[in-house]
Tab-separated table of C-alpha atoms and ligand atoms in Angstrom:
chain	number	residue	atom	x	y	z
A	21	UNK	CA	105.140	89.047	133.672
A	22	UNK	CA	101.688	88.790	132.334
A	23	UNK	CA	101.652	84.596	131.854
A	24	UNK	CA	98.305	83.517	132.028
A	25	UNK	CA	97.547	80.066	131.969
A	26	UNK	CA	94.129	81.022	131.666
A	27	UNK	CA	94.688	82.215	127.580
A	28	UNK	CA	93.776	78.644	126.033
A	29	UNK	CA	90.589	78.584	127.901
A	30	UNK	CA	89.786	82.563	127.263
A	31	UNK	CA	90.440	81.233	123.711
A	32	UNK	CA	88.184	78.512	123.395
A	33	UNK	CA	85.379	80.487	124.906
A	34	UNK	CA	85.919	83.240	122.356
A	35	UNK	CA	85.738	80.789	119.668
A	36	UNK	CA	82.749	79.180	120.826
A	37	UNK	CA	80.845	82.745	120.874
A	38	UNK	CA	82.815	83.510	117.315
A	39	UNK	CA	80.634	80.066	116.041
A	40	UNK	CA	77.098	81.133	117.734
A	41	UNK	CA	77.392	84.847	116.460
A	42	UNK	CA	77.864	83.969	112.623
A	43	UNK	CA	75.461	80.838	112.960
A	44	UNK	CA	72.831	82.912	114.460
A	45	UNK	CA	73.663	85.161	111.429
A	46	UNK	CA	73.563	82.505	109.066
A	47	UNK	CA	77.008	83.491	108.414
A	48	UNK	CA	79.866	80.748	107.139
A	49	UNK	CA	81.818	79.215	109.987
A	50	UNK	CA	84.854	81.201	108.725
A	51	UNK	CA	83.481	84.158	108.038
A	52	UNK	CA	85.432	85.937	109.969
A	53	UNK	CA	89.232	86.138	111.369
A	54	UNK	CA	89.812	86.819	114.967
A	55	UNK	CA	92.488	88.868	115.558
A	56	UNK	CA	94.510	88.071	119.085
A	57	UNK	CA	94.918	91.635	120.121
A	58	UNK	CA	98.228	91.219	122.733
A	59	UNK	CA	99.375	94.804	122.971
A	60	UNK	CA	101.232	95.602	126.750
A	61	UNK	CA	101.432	91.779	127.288
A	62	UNK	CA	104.718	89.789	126.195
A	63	UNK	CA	105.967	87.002	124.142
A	64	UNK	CA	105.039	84.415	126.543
A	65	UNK	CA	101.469	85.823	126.340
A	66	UNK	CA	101.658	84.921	122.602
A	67	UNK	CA	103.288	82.337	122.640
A	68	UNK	CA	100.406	80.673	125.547
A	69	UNK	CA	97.656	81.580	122.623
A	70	UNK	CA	100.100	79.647	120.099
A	71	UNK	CA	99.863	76.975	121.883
A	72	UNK	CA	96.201	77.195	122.029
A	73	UNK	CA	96.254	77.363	117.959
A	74	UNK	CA	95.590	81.187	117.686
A	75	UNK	CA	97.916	82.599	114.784
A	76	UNK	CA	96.391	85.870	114.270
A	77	UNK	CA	97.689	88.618	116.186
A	78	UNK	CA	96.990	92.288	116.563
A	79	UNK	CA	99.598	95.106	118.318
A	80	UNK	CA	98.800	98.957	118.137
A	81	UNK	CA	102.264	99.890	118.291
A	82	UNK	CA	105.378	99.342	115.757
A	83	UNK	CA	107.942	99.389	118.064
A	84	UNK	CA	106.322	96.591	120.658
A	85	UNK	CA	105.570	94.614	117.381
A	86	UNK	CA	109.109	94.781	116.408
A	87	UNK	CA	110.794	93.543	119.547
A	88	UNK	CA	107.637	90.889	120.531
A	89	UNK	CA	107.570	88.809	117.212
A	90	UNK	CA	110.652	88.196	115.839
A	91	UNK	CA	111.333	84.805	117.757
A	92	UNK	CA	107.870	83.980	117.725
A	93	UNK	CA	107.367	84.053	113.888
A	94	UNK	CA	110.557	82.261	113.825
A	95	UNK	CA	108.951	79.169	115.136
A	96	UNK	CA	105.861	80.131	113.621
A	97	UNK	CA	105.887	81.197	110.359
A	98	UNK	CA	102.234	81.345	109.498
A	99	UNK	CA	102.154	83.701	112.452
A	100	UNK	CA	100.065	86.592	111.045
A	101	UNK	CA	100.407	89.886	112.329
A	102	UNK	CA	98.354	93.123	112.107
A	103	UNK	CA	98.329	96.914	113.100
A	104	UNK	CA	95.553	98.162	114.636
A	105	UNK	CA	97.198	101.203	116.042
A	106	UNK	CA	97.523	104.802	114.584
A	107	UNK	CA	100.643	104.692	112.107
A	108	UNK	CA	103.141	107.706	111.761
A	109	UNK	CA	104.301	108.395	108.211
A	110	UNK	CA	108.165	108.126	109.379
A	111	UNK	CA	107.305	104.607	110.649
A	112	UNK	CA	105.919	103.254	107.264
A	113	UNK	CA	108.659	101.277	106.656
A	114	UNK	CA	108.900	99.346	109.944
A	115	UNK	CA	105.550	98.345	109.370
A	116	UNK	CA	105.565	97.485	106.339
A	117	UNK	CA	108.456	95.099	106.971
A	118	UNK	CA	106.604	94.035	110.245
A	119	UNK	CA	102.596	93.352	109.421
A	120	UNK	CA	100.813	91.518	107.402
A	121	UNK	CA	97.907	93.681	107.515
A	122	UNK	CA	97.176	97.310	108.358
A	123	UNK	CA	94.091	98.715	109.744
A	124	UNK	CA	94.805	102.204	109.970
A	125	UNK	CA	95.667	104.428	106.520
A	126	UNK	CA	93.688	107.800	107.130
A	127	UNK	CA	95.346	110.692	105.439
A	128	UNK	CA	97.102	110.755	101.541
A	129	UNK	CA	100.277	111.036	103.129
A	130	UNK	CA	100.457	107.993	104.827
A	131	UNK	CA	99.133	106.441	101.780
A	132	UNK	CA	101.972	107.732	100.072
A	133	UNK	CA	104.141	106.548	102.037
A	134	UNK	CA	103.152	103.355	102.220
A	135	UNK	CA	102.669	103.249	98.287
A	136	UNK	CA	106.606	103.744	98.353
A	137	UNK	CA	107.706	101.533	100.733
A	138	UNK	CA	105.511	98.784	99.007
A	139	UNK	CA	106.741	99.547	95.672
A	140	UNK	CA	110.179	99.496	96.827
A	141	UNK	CA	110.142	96.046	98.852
A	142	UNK	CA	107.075	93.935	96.734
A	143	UNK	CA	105.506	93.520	100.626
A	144	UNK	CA	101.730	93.673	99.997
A	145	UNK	CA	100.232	94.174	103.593
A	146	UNK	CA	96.547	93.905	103.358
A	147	UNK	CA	95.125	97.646	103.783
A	148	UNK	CA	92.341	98.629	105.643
A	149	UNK	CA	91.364	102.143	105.750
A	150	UNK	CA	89.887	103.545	109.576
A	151	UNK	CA	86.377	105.512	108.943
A	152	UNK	CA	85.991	108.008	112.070
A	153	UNK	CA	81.941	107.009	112.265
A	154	UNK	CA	81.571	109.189	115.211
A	155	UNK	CA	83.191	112.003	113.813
A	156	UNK	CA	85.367	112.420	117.292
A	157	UNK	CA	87.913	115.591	117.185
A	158	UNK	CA	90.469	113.267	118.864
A	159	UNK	CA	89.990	110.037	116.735
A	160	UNK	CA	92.200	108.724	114.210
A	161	UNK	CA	90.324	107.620	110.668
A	162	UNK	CA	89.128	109.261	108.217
A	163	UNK	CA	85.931	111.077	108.434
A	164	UNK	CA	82.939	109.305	107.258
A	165	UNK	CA	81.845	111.982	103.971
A	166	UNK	CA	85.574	111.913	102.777
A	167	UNK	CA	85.688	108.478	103.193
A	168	UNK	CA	85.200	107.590	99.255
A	169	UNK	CA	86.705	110.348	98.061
A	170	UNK	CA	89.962	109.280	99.935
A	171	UNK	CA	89.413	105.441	98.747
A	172	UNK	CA	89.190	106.616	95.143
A	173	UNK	CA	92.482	108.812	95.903
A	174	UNK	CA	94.233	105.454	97.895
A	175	UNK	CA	93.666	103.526	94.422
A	176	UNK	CA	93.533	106.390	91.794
A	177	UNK	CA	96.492	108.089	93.002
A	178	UNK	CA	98.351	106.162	95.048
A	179	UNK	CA	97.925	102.530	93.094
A	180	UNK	CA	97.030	100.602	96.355
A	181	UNK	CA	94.641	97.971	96.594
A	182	UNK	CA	92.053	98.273	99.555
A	183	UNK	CA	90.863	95.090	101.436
A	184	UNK	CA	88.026	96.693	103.587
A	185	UNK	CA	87.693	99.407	106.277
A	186	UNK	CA	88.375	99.606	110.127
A	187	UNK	CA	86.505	101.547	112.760
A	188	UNK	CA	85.972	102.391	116.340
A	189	UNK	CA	82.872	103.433	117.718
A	190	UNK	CA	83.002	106.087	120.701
A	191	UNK	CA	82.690	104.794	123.673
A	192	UNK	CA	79.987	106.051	125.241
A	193	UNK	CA	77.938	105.286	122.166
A	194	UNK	CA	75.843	102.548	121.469
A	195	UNK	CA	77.850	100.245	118.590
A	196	UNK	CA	75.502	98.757	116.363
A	197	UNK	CA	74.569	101.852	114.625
A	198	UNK	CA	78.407	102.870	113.891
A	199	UNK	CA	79.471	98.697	112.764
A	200	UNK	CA	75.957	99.506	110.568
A	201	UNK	CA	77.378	102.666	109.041
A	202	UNK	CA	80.710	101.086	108.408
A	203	UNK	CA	79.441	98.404	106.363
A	204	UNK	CA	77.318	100.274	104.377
A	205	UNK	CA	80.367	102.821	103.407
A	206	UNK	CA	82.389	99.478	102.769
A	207	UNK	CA	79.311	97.993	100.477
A	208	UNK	CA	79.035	101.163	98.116
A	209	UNK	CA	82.707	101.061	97.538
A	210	UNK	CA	82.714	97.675	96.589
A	211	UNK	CA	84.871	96.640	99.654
A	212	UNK	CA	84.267	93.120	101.423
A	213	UNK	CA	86.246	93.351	104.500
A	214	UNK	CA	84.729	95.093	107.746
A	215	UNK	CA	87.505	95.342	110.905
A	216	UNK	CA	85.469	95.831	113.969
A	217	UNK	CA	84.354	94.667	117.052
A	218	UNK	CA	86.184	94.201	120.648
A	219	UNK	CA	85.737	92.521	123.339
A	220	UNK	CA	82.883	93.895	124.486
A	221	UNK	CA	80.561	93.965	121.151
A	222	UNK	CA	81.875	91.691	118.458
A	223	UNK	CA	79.061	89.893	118.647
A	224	UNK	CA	77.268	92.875	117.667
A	225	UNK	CA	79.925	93.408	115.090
A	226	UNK	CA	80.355	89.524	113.752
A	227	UNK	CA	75.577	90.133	113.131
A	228	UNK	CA	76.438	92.750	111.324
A	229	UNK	CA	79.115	91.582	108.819
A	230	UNK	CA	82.321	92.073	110.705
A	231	UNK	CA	85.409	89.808	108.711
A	232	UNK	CA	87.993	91.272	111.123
A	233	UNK	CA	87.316	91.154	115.007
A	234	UNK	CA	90.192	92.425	117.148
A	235	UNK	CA	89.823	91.338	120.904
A	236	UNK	CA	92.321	91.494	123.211
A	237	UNK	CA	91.323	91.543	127.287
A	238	UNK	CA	88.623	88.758	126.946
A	239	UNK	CA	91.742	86.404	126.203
A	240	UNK	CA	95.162	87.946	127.682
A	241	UNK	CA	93.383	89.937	130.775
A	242	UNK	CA	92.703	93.741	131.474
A	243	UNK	CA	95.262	95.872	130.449
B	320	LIG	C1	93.151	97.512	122.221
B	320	LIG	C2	92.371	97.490	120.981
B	320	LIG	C3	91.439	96.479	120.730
B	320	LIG	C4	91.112	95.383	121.729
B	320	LIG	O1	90.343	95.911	122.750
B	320	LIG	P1	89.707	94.964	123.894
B	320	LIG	O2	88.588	95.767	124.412
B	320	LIG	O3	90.786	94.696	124.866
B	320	LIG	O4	89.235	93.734	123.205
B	320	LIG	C5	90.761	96.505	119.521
B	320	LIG	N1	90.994	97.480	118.595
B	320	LIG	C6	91.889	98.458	118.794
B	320	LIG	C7	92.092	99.476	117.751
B	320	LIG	C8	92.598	98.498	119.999
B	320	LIG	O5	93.490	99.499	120.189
């Protein structure tokens, strides 16, 4: 059991820094959505930062998703849900049927796929496509000079509309320059939405233009 009857107050902290960050960037209030990140903890984990208003919520699995929010979007149906995990091609469907937003199309076959499953079901889950800025062997996203060629190919080809794009920086680096890079890949495609930013630097993110931030241990705990 992960209960933590510390999440409203984790919350409310969170927010408070969410409102400095854009005001000191003389950024709108809303500018940008925080997304609840609750992967490893449980429903009652969600269901604490419910309570405490939160309806955005981030998993990096499809399977976890799938058992976790069925009840809980039940009683909540403006419970919004989002990906922020890599995505197999043979899971498209599951999470298409599960998210309302996807942070992690890389490659034209997951596109593909996705295209279909879309097609076939009228779901539209908001797209993001994940830039590799650090160009790390092991990383998920696409890398940085492909990045508008594979846009071009996600709406050319595959017909799918493209909200913004998704990184994460390497760890041992410094983040502003990669949240820098991202935007400016997002700007010359003509794409407003910019998913980055954790726990420990989306205040660096939300100064420079973040919409999405995805934090998870500064309101459920360390993992
Ligand atoms: C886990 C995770 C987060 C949240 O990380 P915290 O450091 O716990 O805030 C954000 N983005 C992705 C892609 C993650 O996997």
């Amino acid at each position: 059991m992960n209960f933590d009857p510390d999440i409203a107050d984790r919350l409310a902290a969170i927010r408070a820094r969410i409102a400095a960050a854009l005001a000191a960037a003389a950024r709108a209030p809303d500018a940008a959505c925080l997304i609840a990140v609750a992967k490893t903890f449980g429903a009652e984990a969600v269901q604490a930062a419910l309570e405490a208003g939160q309806r955005v919520f981030g998993e990096n699995r499809v399977q976890e998703a799938m058992g976790k929010y069925p009840a809980l979007r039940a009683a909540h149906p403006d419970l919004e849900l989002h990906l922020i995990g890599p995505l197999q091609t043979n899971k498209a469907k599951e999470a298409v049927a599960t998210f309302d937003a996807i942070h992690t199309l890389d490659r034209p076959k997951l596109a593909a796929a996705l295209a279909a499953e879309m097609a076939r079901t009228g779901k539209r889950p908001k797209l993001f496509v994940q830039v590799n800025t650090g160009s790390e062997p092991q990383k998920a996203g696409v890398l940085p000079e492909a990045a508008d060629a594979f846009l071009a190919e996600c709406r050319d080809v595959h017909g799918l509309a493209i909200a913004g794009l998704m990184c994460i920086p390497p760890v041992a680096d410094v983040p502003a320059p990669h949240f820098a890079f991202l935007a400016q890949i997002a700007k010359r495609n003509g794409l407003s939405a910019l998913s980055m930013g954790m726990s420990g630097d989306f205040e660096t993110a939300l100064a420079l233009g973040a919409t999405h931030i995805r934090v998870g241990s500064a309101i459920f705990g360390s993992r």
